[in-house]
Amino acid sequence: MPERPINGRYTSVAVTLHWLVAFGILYNLWNGWWFDSLEAAQPDKIRAAVDFHKSVGITVLGLVALRILWKIGHPGPLPMGTLKPWERMLSAAVHHTLYLLMVIVPLAGWLHDSAWKGAPSHPMLLFGKIPWFRLPLFGGMSDASKDFWHDKLGMVHTLTAYVLIGALMLHIAGALKHQFLDRQPQFRRMWYGK
Ligand code: HEM
Ligand code: HEM
């Protein structure tokens, strides 16, 4: 197991995965809520926007899986020595919540889309090019049952996206506090360098 210095940094692989996943998630949060205004103003653009949302979301899910595997062998530096016990506990709780939601939100989106009764006639193509699969749980169901699950899983997707935003706000507020109020080298931990 590698050393875990207190004021060290995450590995370049962890940093790259952190920022790719962060941009993917922030993009999809914005893009997801933008569907509503798009539907009203430019209904012809909605299908392409939803397809792009799904492609980004599936990519995020894959990157999160890689990140979790990487974390097992490379846990990263110990928490900063200057953290008070409650800050250490809160940041660990927020990080665990984020890991959980980084899996649940895209997975619920994928399940929601897989339960869509229009799925068989609308094959999924990642970024318009790579054929991708739906989760094979809803194949034998009637349209009414598919509608039921499509609805419920859509609700789970939306509600967990709200919880993700709450956890993210805490995460970003914590990073800003340590960097600017406590004047500790917080940002460099999640950036490249020796
Ligand atoms: C969707 C957006 C984001 C997600 C899902 C996310 C998730 C995470 C997670 C799970 C960790 C824990 C890493 C580990 O111990 O394995 C982490 C660490 C970190 N994140 Fe984020 N993050 C996001 C955005 C941001 C932003 C916008 C900032 C900057 C303001 C930021 C700054 C950091 C820093 C500095 C750390 C290192 C914390 C430490 O000292 O250990 N993150 N992030
Ligand atoms: C990075 C992960 C993801 C985030 C943060 C995210 C976020 C969101 C948000 C905020 C909405 C709008 C909810 C609403 O208006 O009630 C939404 C809608 C949706 N998402 Fe996601 N999503 C992600 C991944 C996925 C994935 C992987 C899929 C499917 C493969 C997916 C499929 C959908 C669909 C079909 C909708 C509804 C679009 C419509 O109104 O018809 N999402 N998502």
CSV table of C-alpha atoms and ligand atoms in Angstrom, one decimal:
chain,number,residue,atom,x,y,z
A,1,MET,CA,0.0,0.0,0.0
A,2,PRO,CA,1.5,3.5,-1.0
A,3,GLU,CA,2.4,6.0,1.8
A,4,ARG,CA,-0.4,8.4,2.9
A,5,PRO,CA,1.3,11.7,3.8
A,6,ILE,CA,-0.8,14.3,5.6
A,7,ASN,CA,-0.1,17.2,3.2
A,8,GLY,CA,0.4,15.2,0.1
A,9,ARG,CA,-1.7,15.1,-3.1
A,10,TYR,CA,-4.0,12.7,-4.8
A,11,THR,CA,-2.3,10.9,-7.7
A,12,SER,CA,-2.5,12.4,-11.2
A,13,VAL,CA,-4.9,9.6,-12.2
A,14,ALA,CA,-7.3,10.4,-9.3
A,15,VAL,CA,-7.0,14.2,-10.1
A,16,THR,CA,-7.9,13.6,-13.8
A,17,LEU,CA,-10.8,11.3,-12.9
A,18,HIS,CA,-12.0,13.8,-10.2
A,19,TRP,CA,-12.2,16.7,-12.7
A,20,LEU,CA,-13.6,14.7,-15.6
A,21,VAL,CA,-16.4,13.4,-13.4
A,22,ALA,CA,-17.0,16.8,-11.9
A,23,PHE,CA,-17.4,18.5,-15.3
A,24,GLY,CA,-19.6,15.6,-16.6
A,25,ILE,CA,-21.9,15.9,-13.6
A,26,LEU,CA,-22.1,19.7,-13.6
A,27,TYR,CA,-22.8,19.7,-17.3
A,28,ASN,CA,-25.6,17.1,-16.9
A,29,LEU,CA,-27.2,18.9,-14.0
A,30,TRP,CA,-27.3,22.0,-16.1
A,31,ASN,CA,-28.3,20.2,-19.3
A,32,GLY,CA,-31.0,18.1,-17.4
A,33,TRP,CA,-32.9,21.1,-16.1
A,34,TRP,CA,-32.4,23.0,-19.4
A,35,PHE,CA,-34.6,20.3,-21.2
A,36,ASP,CA,-37.7,22.0,-19.9
A,37,SER,CA,-37.0,25.4,-21.5
A,38,LEU,CA,-35.8,23.6,-24.6
A,39,GLU,CA,-39.0,21.6,-24.9
A,40,ALA,CA,-41.0,24.8,-24.9
A,41,ALA,CA,-38.7,27.0,-27.1
A,42,GLN,CA,-37.1,24.5,-29.6
A,43,PRO,CA,-38.9,21.1,-29.5
A,44,ASP,CA,-36.8,19.9,-32.5
A,45,LYS,CA,-33.6,20.1,-30.4
A,46,ILE,CA,-34.8,18.1,-27.4
A,47,ARG,CA,-34.1,14.6,-28.7
A,48,ALA,CA,-30.4,15.4,-29.5
A,49,ALA,CA,-30.0,17.1,-26.1
A,50,VAL,CA,-31.4,14.1,-24.2
A,51,ASP,CA,-29.2,11.7,-26.2
A,52,PHE,CA,-26.1,13.8,-25.4
A,53,HIS,CA,-27.2,13.9,-21.7
A,54,LYS,CA,-27.4,10.0,-21.7
A,55,SER,CA,-24.0,9.7,-23.4
A,56,VAL,CA,-22.3,12.0,-20.9
A,57,GLY,CA,-24.1,10.2,-18.0
A,58,ILE,CA,-23.0,6.7,-19.1
A,59,THR,CA,-19.4,8.0,-19.6
A,60,VAL,CA,-19.5,9.5,-16.0
A,61,LEU,CA,-20.7,6.2,-14.7
A,62,GLY,CA,-17.8,4.4,-16.3
A,63,LEU,CA,-15.3,7.0,-15.0
A,64,VAL,CA,-16.7,6.7,-11.5
A,65,ALA,CA,-16.3,2.9,-11.7
A,66,LEU,CA,-12.6,3.4,-12.7
A,67,ARG,CA,-12.2,6.0,-9.9
A,68,ILE,CA,-13.5,3.6,-7.2
A,69,LEU,CA,-11.2,0.8,-8.5
A,70,TRP,CA,-8.2,3.2,-8.5
A,71,LYS,CA,-9.1,4.4,-5.0
A,72,ILE,CA,-8.9,0.9,-3.6
A,73,GLY,CA,-5.2,0.7,-4.5
A,74,HIS,CA,-4.4,4.5,-4.1
A,75,PRO,CA,-6.5,5.9,-1.2
A,76,GLY,CA,-4.9,9.3,-1.4
A,77,PRO,CA,-3.4,11.5,1.3
A,78,LEU,CA,-4.6,11.5,4.9
A,79,PRO,CA,-7.0,14.4,5.7
A,80,MET,CA,-5.2,17.7,6.4
A,81,GLY,CA,-3.7,17.8,9.9
A,82,THR,CA,-5.3,21.2,10.5
A,83,LEU,CA,-8.9,19.9,10.3
A,84,LYS,CA,-10.9,20.0,13.5
A,85,PRO,CA,-12.5,16.6,14.5
A,86,TRP,CA,-16.0,17.8,13.3
A,87,GLU,CA,-14.6,19.0,9.9
A,88,ARG,CA,-12.8,15.6,9.4
A,89,MET,CA,-16.1,13.7,10.2
A,90,LEU,CA,-18.2,16.0,8.0
A,91,SER,CA,-15.8,15.9,5.0
A,92,ALA,CA,-15.6,12.1,5.2
A,93,ALA,CA,-19.4,11.9,5.4
A,94,VAL,CA,-19.8,14.2,2.4
A,95,HIS,CA,-17.1,12.3,0.3
A,96,HIS,CA,-18.9,9.0,1.0
A,97,THR,CA,-22.3,10.5,0.1
A,98,LEU,CA,-20.8,11.9,-3.1
A,99,TYR,CA,-19.3,8.5,-4.1
A,100,LEU,CA,-22.8,6.9,-3.5
A,101,LEU,CA,-24.6,9.5,-5.5
A,102,MET,CA,-22.1,9.5,-8.3
A,103,VAL,CA,-23.2,5.9,-8.9
A,104,ILE,CA,-26.9,6.2,-8.0
A,105,VAL,CA,-27.8,9.3,-10.1
A,106,PRO,CA,-26.5,8.0,-13.5
A,107,LEU,CA,-27.6,4.4,-12.7
A,108,ALA,CA,-31.2,5.6,-11.9
A,109,GLY,CA,-31.1,7.6,-15.2
A,110,TRP,CA,-30.0,4.5,-17.1
A,111,LEU,CA,-32.7,2.4,-15.4
A,112,HIS,CA,-35.3,5.1,-16.1
A,113,ASP,CA,-34.3,5.2,-19.8
A,114,SER,CA,-34.2,1.3,-20.0
A,115,ALA,CA,-37.8,1.2,-18.7
A,116,TRP,CA,-39.0,3.6,-21.4
A,117,LYS,CA,-41.5,1.8,-23.7
A,118,GLY,CA,-40.0,3.7,-26.7
A,119,ALA,CA,-36.6,2.2,-26.0
A,120,PRO,CA,-36.8,-0.8,-28.4
A,121,SER,CA,-37.6,1.6,-31.3
A,122,HIS,CA,-34.9,4.2,-30.2
A,123,PRO,CA,-31.6,2.3,-29.9
A,124,MET,CA,-29.0,4.1,-27.8
A,125,LEU,CA,-25.9,5.4,-29.6
A,126,LEU,CA,-23.2,6.9,-27.4
A,127,PHE,CA,-22.3,10.3,-28.8
A,128,GLY,CA,-24.3,9.3,-31.9
A,129,LYS,CA,-21.7,6.7,-32.8
A,130,ILE,CA,-21.2,3.7,-30.4
A,131,PRO,CA,-24.2,1.3,-30.0
A,132,TRP,CA,-25.0,0.9,-26.3
A,133,PHE,CA,-27.3,-1.3,-24.4
A,134,ARG,CA,-30.3,-0.8,-22.1
A,135,LEU,CA,-30.4,-2.6,-18.8
A,136,PRO,CA,-32.3,-5.9,-19.5
A,137,LEU,CA,-34.8,-5.7,-16.7
A,138,PHE,CA,-38.0,-4.5,-18.4
A,139,GLY,CA,-38.0,-6.5,-21.7
A,140,GLY,CA,-41.0,-8.8,-20.9
A,141,MET,CA,-43.2,-6.2,-19.3
A,142,SER,CA,-46.5,-4.7,-20.5
A,143,ASP,CA,-46.5,-1.0,-21.6
A,144,ALA,CA,-48.4,-0.1,-18.5
A,145,SER,CA,-45.8,-1.7,-16.2
A,146,LYS,CA,-43.0,0.0,-18.2
A,147,ASP,CA,-44.8,3.4,-17.8
A,148,PHE,CA,-45.0,2.7,-14.0
A,149,TRP,CA,-41.3,2.0,-13.7
A,150,HIS,CA,-40.3,4.7,-16.1
A,151,ASP,CA,-42.2,7.2,-14.0
A,152,LYS,CA,-40.9,6.0,-10.6
A,153,LEU,CA,-37.2,5.7,-11.7
A,154,GLY,CA,-37.5,9.2,-13.3
A,155,MET,CA,-38.5,10.4,-9.8
A,156,VAL,CA,-35.6,8.7,-8.2
A,157,HIS,CA,-33.3,10.2,-10.8
A,158,THR,CA,-34.6,13.7,-10.2
A,159,LEU,CA,-34.7,13.5,-6.4
A,160,THR,CA,-31.2,12.0,-6.1
A,161,ALA,CA,-29.9,14.8,-8.4
A,162,TYR,CA,-31.3,17.3,-5.8
A,163,VAL,CA,-29.5,15.5,-3.0
A,164,LEU,CA,-26.3,15.4,-5.1
A,165,ILE,CA,-26.6,19.2,-5.5
A,166,GLY,CA,-26.9,19.6,-1.7
A,167,ALA,CA,-23.8,17.4,-1.1
A,168,LEU,CA,-21.9,19.3,-3.8
A,169,MET,CA,-22.7,22.6,-2.2
A,170,LEU,CA,-21.3,21.4,1.1
A,171,HIS,CA,-18.2,19.9,-0.6
A,172,ILE,CA,-17.4,23.2,-2.5
A,173,ALA,CA,-18.1,25.3,0.6
A,174,GLY,CA,-15.7,23.1,2.6
A,175,ALA,CA,-13.0,23.4,-0.1
A,176,LEU,CA,-13.4,27.2,-0.2
A,177,LYS,CA,-13.4,27.5,3.6
A,178,HIS,CA,-10.2,25.5,4.0
A,179,GLN,CA,-8.4,27.3,1.2
A,180,PHE,CA,-9.5,30.9,1.9
A,181,LEU,CA,-10.7,31.2,5.5
A,182,ASP,CA,-8.3,28.7,7.1
A,183,ARG,CA,-5.6,29.6,4.5
A,184,GLN,CA,-4.6,26.0,4.1
A,185,PRO,CA,-3.2,24.6,0.8
A,186,GLN,CA,-6.5,22.7,0.0
A,187,PHE,CA,-6.9,23.1,-3.8
A,188,ARG,CA,-3.4,21.8,-4.5
A,189,ARG,CA,-4.4,18.4,-3.0
A,190,MET,CA,-6.7,17.8,-5.9
A,191,TRP,CA,-4.4,19.2,-8.6
A,192,TYR,CA,-1.3,18.0,-10.5
A,193,GLY,CA,2.3,18.4,-9.1
A,194,LYS,CA,4.9,16.7,-7.0
B,1,HEM,C1,-19.6,17.2,-9.4
B,1,HEM,C2,-18.6,17.8,-8.8
B,1,HEM,C3,-17.7,17.1,-7.8
B,1,HEM,C4,-17.7,15.8,-7.2
B,1,HEM,C5,-18.7,14.7,-7.5
B,1,HEM,C6,-16.6,15.7,-6.3
B,1,HEM,C7,-16.3,14.6,-5.5
B,1,HEM,C8,-15.2,14.5,-4.7
B,1,HEM,C9,-14.9,13.4,-3.9
B,1,HEM,C10,-15.7,12.1,-3.8
B,1,HEM,C11,-13.7,13.6,-3.2
B,1,HEM,C12,-13.0,12.7,-2.2
B,1,HEM,C13,-11.8,12.1,-2.9
B,1,HEM,C14,-11.3,10.9,-2.2
B,1,HEM,O1,-10.9,11.0,-1.0
B,1,HEM,O2,-11.2,9.9,-2.9
B,1,HEM,C15,-13.3,14.9,-3.6
B,1,HEM,C16,-12.2,15.6,-3.2
B,1,HEM,C17,-11.9,16.9,-3.4
B,1,HEM,N1,-12.6,17.8,-4.2
B,1,HEM,FE1,-14.3,17.4,-5.2
B,1,HEM,N2,-15.9,17.0,-6.3
B,1,HEM,C18,-16.6,17.8,-7.2
B,1,HEM,C19,-16.3,19.1,-7.4
B,1,HEM,C20,-15.3,19.8,-6.8
B,1,HEM,C21,-15.1,21.3,-6.9
B,1,HEM,C22,-15.9,22.2,-7.8
B,1,HEM,C23,-14.0,21.6,-6.1
B,1,HEM,C24,-13.4,22.9,-5.9
B,1,HEM,C25,-14.0,23.9,-5.4
B,1,HEM,C26,-13.5,20.3,-5.5
B,1,HEM,C27,-12.4,20.2,-4.7
B,1,HEM,C28,-12.0,19.0,-4.1
B,1,HEM,C29,-10.8,18.9,-3.3
B,1,HEM,C30,-9.8,20.1,-3.0
B,1,HEM,C31,-10.7,17.6,-2.9
B,1,HEM,C32,-9.6,17.0,-1.9
B,1,HEM,C33,-10.2,16.9,-0.6
B,1,HEM,C34,-9.2,16.5,0.4
B,1,HEM,O3,-8.5,17.4,1.0
B,1,HEM,O4,-9.0,15.3,0.6
B,1,HEM,N3,-14.4,19.3,-5.9
B,1,HEM,N4,-14.2,15.5,-4.5
B,2,HEM,C1,-23.9,12.5,-14.5
B,2,HEM,C2,-25.0,11.9,-14.2
B,2,HEM,C3,-26.4,12.5,-14.5
B,2,HEM,C4,-26.9,13.6,-13.9
B,2,HEM,C5,-26.3,14.6,-12.9
B,2,HEM,C6,-28.3,13.7,-14.4
B,2,HEM,C7,-29.2,14.7,-14.1
B,2,HEM,C8,-30.4,14.9,-14.6
B,2,HEM,C9,-31.4,16.0,-14.3
B,2,HEM,C10,-31.1,17.1,-13.3
B,2,HEM,C11,-32.5,15.8,-15.0
B,2,HEM,C12,-33.7,16.7,-15.1
B,2,HEM,C13,-34.7,16.1,-14.1
B,2,HEM,C14,-36.1,16.8,-14.2
B,2,HEM,O1,-36.3,17.8,-15.0
B,2,HEM,O2,-37.0,16.4,-13.4
B,2,HEM,C15,-32.3,14.6,-15.8
B,2,HEM,C16,-33.3,14.1,-16.7
B,2,HEM,C17,-33.1,12.9,-17.4
B,2,HEM,N1,-32.0,12.1,-17.4
B,2,HEM,FE1,-30.3,12.4,-16.3
B,2,HEM,N2,-28.6,12.7,-15.3
B,2,HEM,C18,-27.4,11.9,-15.3
B,2,HEM,C19,-27.3,10.7,-16.0
B,2,HEM,C20,-28.2,10.1,-16.8
B,2,HEM,C21,-28.1,8.9,-17.6
B,2,HEM,C22,-26.9,8.0,-17.5
B,2,HEM,C23,-29.2,8.7,-18.3
B,2,HEM,C24,-29.6,7.5,-19.2
B,2,HEM,C25,-28.8,6.7,-19.8
B,2,HEM,C26,-30.1,9.8,-18.0
B,2,HEM,C27,-31.4,10.0,-18.5
B,2,HEM,C28,-32.2,11.0,-18.3
B,2,HEM,C29,-33.5,11.2,-18.9
B,2,HEM,C30,-34.1,10.2,-19.9
B,2,HEM,C31,-34.0,12.4,-18.4
B,2,HEM,C32,-35.4,12.9,-18.6
B,2,HEM,C33,-35.4,13.7,-19.9
B,2,HEM,C34,-36.8,14.1,-20.3
B,2,HEM,O3,-37.3,15.1,-19.7
B,2,HEM,O4,-37.4,13.4,-21.1
B,2,HEM,N3,-29.5,10.7,-17.1
B,2,HEM,N4,-31.1,14.1,-15.5
